[in-house]
GROMACS .gro file of C-alpha atoms in nm:
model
  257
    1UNK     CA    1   1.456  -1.388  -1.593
    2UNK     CA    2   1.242  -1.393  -1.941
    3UNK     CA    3   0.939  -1.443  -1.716
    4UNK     CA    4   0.985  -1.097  -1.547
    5UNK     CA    5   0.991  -0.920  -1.897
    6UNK     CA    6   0.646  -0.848  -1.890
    7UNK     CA    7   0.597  -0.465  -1.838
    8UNK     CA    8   0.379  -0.497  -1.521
    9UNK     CA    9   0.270  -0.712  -1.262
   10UNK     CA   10   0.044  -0.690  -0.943
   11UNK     CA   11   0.166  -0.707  -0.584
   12UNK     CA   12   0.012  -0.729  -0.274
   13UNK     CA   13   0.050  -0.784   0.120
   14UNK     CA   14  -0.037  -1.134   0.284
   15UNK     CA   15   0.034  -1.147   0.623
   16UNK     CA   16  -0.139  -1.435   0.848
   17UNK     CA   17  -0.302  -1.747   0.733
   18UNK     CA   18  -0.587  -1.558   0.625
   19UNK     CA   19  -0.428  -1.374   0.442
   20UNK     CA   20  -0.242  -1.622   0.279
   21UNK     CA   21  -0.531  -1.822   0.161
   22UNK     CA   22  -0.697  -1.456   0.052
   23UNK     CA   23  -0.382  -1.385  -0.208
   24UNK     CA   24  -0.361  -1.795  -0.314
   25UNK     CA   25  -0.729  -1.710  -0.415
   26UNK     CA   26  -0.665  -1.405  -0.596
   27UNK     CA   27  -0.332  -1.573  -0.757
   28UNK     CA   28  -0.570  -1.857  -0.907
   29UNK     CA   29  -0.812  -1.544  -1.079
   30UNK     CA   30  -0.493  -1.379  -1.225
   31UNK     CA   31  -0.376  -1.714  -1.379
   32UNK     CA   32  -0.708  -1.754  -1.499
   33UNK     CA   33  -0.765  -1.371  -1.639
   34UNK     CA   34  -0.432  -1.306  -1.750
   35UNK     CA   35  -0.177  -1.590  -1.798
   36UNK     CA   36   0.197  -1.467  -1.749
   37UNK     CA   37   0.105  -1.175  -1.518
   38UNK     CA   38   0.300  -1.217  -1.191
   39UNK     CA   39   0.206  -1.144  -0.880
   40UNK     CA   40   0.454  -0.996  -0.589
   41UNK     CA   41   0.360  -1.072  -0.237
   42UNK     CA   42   0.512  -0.963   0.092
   43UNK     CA   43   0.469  -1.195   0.366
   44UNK     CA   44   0.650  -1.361   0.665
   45UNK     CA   45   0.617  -1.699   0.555
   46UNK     CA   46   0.706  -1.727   0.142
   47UNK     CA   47   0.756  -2.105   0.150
   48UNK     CA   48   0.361  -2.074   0.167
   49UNK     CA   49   0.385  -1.994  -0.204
   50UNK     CA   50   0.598  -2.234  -0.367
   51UNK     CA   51   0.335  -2.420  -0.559
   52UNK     CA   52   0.206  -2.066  -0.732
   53UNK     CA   53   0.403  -2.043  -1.029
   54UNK     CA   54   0.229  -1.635  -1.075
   55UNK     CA   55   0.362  -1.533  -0.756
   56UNK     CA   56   0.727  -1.401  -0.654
   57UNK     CA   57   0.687  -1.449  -0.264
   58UNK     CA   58   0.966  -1.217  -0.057
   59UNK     CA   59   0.981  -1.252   0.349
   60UNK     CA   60   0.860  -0.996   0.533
   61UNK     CA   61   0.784  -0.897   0.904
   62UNK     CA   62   0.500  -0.615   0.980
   63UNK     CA   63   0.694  -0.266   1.074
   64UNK     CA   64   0.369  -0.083   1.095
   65UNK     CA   65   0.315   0.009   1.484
   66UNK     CA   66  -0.012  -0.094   1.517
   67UNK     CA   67  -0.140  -0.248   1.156
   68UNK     CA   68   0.049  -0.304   0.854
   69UNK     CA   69  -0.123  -0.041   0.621
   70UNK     CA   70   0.163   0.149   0.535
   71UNK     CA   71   0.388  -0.166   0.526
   72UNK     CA   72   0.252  -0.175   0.108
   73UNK     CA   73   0.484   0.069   0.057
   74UNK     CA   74   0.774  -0.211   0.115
   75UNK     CA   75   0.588  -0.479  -0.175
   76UNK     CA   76   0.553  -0.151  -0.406
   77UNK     CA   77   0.946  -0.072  -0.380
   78UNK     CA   78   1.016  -0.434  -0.471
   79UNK     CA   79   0.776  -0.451  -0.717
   80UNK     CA   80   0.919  -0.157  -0.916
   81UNK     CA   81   1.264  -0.281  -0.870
   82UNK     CA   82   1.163  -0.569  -1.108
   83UNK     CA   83   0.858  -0.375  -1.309
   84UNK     CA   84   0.773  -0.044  -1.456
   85UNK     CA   85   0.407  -0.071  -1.402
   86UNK     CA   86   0.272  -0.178  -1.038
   87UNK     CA   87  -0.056  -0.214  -1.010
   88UNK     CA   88  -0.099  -0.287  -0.590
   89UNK     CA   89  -0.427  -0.456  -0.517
   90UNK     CA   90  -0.571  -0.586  -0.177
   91UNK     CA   91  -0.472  -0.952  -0.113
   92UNK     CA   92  -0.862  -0.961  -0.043
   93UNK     CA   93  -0.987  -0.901  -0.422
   94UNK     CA   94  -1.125  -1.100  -0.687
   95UNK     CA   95  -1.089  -1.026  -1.019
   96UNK     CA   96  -1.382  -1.131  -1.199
   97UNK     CA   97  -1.311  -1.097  -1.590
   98UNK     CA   98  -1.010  -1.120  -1.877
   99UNK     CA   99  -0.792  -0.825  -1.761
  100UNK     CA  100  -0.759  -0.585  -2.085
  101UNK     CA  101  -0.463  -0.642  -2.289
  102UNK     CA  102  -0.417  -0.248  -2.408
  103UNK     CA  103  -0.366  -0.118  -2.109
  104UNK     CA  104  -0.157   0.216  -2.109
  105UNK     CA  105   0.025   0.339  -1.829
  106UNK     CA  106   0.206   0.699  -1.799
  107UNK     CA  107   0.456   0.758  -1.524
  108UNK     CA  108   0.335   0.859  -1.142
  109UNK     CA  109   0.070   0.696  -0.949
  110UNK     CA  110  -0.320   0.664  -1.047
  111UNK     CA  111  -0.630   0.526  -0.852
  112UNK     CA  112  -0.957   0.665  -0.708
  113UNK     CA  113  -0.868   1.007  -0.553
  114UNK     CA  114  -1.056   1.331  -0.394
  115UNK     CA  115  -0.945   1.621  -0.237
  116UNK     CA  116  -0.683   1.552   0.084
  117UNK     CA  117  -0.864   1.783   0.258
  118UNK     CA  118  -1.166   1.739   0.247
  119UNK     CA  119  -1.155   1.362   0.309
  120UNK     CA  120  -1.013   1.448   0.648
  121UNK     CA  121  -1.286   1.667   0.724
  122UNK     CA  122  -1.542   1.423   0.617
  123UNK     CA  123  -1.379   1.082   0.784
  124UNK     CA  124  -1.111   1.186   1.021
  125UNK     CA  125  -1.179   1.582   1.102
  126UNK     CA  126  -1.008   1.538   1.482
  127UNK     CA  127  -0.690   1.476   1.275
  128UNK     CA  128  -0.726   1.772   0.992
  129UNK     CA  129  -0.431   1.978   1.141
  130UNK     CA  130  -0.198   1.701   1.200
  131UNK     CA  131  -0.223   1.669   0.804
  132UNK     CA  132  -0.208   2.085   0.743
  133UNK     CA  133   0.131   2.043   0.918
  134UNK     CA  134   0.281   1.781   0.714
  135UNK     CA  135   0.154   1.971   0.478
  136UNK     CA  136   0.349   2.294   0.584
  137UNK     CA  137   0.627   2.095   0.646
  138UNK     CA  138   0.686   1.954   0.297
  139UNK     CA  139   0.628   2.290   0.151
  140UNK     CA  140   0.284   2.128  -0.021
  141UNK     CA  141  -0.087   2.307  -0.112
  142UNK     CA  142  -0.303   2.134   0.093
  143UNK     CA  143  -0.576   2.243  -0.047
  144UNK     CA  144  -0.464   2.053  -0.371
  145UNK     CA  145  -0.314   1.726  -0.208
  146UNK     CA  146  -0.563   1.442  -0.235
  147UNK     CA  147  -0.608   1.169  -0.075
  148UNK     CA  148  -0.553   0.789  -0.249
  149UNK     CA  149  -0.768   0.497  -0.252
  150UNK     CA  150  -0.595   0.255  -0.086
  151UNK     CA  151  -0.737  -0.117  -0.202
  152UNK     CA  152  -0.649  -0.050  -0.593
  153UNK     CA  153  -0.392   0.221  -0.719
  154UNK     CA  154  -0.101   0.219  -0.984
  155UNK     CA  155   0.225   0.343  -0.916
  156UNK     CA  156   0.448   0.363  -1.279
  157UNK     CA  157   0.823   0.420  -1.266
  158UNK     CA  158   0.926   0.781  -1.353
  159UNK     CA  159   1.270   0.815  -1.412
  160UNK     CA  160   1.353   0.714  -1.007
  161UNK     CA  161   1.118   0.949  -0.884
  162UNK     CA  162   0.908   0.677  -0.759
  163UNK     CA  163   1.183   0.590  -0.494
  164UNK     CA  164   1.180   0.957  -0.375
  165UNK     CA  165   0.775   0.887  -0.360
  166UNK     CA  166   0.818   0.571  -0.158
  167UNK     CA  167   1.089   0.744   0.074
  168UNK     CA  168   0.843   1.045   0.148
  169UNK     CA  169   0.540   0.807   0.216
  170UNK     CA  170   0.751   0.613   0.478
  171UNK     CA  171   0.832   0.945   0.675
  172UNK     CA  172   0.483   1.108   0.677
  173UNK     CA  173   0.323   0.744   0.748
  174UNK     CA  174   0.579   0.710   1.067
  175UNK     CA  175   0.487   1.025   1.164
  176UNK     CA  176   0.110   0.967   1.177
  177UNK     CA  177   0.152   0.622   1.334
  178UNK     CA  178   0.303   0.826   1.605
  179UNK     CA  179   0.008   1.060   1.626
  180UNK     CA  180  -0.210   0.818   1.632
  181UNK     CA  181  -0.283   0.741   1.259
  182UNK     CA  182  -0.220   0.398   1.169
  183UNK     CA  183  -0.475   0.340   0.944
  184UNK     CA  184  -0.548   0.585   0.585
  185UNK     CA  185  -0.212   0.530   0.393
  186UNK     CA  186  -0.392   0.731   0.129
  187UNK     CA  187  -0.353   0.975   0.293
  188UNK     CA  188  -0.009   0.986   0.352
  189UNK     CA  189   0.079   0.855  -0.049
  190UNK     CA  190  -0.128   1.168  -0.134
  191UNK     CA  191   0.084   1.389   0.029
  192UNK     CA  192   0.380   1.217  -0.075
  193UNK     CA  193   0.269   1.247  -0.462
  194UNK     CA  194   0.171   1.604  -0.414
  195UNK     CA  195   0.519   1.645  -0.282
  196UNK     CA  196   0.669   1.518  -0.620
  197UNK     CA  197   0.486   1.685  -0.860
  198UNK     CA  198   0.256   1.422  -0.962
  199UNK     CA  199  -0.127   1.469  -1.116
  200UNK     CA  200  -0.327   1.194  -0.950
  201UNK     CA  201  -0.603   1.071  -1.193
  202UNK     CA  202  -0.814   0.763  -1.186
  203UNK     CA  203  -0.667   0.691  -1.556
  204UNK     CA  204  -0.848   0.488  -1.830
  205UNK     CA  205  -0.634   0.190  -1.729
  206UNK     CA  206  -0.766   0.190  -1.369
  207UNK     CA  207  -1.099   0.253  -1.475
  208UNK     CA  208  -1.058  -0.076  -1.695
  209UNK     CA  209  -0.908  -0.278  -1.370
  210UNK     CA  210  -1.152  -0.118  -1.106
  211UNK     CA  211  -1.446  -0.259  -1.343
  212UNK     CA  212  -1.331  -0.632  -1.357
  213UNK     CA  213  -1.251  -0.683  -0.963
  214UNK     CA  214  -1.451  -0.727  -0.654
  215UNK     CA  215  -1.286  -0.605  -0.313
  216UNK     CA  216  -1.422  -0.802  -0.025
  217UNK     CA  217  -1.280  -0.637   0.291
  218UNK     CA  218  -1.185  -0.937   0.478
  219UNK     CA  219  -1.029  -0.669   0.751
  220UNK     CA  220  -1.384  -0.543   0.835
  221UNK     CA  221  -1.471  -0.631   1.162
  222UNK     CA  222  -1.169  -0.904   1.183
  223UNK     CA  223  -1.129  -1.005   1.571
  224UNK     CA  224  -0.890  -1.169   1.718
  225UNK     CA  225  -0.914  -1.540   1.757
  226UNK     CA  226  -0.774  -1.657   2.099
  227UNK     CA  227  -0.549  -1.494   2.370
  228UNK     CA  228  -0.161  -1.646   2.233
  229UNK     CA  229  -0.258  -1.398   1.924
  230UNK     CA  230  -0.352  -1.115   2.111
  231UNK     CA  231  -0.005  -1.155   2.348
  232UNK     CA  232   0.179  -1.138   2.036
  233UNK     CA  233   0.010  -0.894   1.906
  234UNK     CA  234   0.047  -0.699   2.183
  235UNK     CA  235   0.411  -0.768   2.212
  236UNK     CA  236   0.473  -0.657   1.840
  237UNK     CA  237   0.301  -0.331   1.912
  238UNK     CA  238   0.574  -0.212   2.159
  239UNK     CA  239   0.856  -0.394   1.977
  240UNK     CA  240   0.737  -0.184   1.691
  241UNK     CA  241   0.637   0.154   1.875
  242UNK     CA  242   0.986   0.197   2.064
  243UNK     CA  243   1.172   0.111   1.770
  244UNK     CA  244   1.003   0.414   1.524
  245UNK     CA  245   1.004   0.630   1.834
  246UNK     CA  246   1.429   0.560   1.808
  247UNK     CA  247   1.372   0.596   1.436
  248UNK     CA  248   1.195   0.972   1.477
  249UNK     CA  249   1.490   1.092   1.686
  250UNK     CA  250   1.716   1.005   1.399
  251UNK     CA  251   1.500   1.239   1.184
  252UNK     CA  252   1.389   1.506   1.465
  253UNK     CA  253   1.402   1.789   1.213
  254UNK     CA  254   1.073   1.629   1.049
  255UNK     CA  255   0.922   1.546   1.379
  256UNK     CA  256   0.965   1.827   1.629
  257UNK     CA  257   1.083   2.128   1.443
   0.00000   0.00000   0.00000
């Protein structure tokens, strides 16, 4: 346990062989930038791990509907259990120099942000009044939420509030999967902070981080590669879909009221 007394770590998704090889890669530049830093991954095969002393490898099987954006949520909640500071970074990231050693983190989440608004206006306008009624719904100012850039934000423990934050991002991010939504989790963590009070600045910290790494976007254009993968793919997605439909009738007063 002496190696998890460091006060933060990074964690990430890596689901798929690609994805797997993606995180092994960015394991290797965390070992090399900043020795003793561990790295939490969620994916469906952690015996793929076992040689990477930096990485704490927990099994995991997608629950998103359709992609596994929201799933983060899930490697975040595990990764506070075991740090204060989280810094969650895309499995498909380099990081390119020394990480800083006086890095300062205050409680609540931090990352690239803009207002929630008018991000949906600008990227997804078709779906600005499914967001004003979440928005209603959780008794939140839209026109203060913001939205949450998703490849490189830092979620900080604050007194357990970050398990209320990780609860209400699971609900609205359902909900939006069932409308339709299944990509943009910023969108849905930027309600969720604005729901618990939280002031959502990039932070010198970030700034610091953002500087030294390289995102790649392996998920850009990513197709898939022969027909067994798109018949389980396929399968998954109404595995998935009839089991959070089942899930919103346990919660109808959120969905339907």
């Amino acid at each position: 346990m002496e190696e998890l007394e460091k006060d933060f770590c990074f964690c990430t998704l890596a689901l798929g062989s690609k994805y797997h090889a993606l995180a092994k890669q960015l394991a290797g530049d965390l070992e090399k930038y900043s020795p003793g830093t561990k790295l939490v991954i969620y994916t469906e095969n952690p015996a793929e791990f076992k040689e990477q002393k930096n990485i704490l490898a927990f099994q995991h099987q997608q629950q998103g509907i359709l992609h596994c954006y929201h799933d983060k949520r899930f490697v975040v909640e595990k990764a506070l259990s075991l740090f204060r500071v989280v810094i969650n970074i895309d499995a498909d990231t380099r990081i390119k120099e020394k990480i800083p050693e006086e890095l300062k983190f205050e409680p609540g989440i931090f990352g690239r942000n803009e207002n929630l608004l008018d991000h949906i206006k600008k990227n997804r306008p078709a779906n600005l009044q499914i967001i004003k009624n979440i928005a209603n719904k959780l008794n939140i100012d839209g026109d203060k939420a913001k939205w949450i850039g998703e490849s490189l934000y830092i979620v900080v423990r604050d007194n357990g509030r970050e398990k209320e934050f990780i609860k209400i991002w699971g609900i609205i991010g359902s909900y939006l999967e069932l409308k339709g939504m299944h990509s943009g989790e910023g969108n849905a963590m930027g309600l969720a902070a604005a729901k618990m009070g939280w002031n959502i600045t990039k932070s010198e910290s970030w700034e610091k981080l953002n500087k030294i790494r390289q995102h790649l976007d392996a998920s850009y254009g990513e197709k898939e590669k022969n027909i067994w993968e798109i018949f389980k793919r396929k399968l998954g997605y109404h595995y998935r879909l009839n089991k959070a439909r089942l899930a919103a009738l346990k919660d109808f007063d959120f969905y339907y009221r």
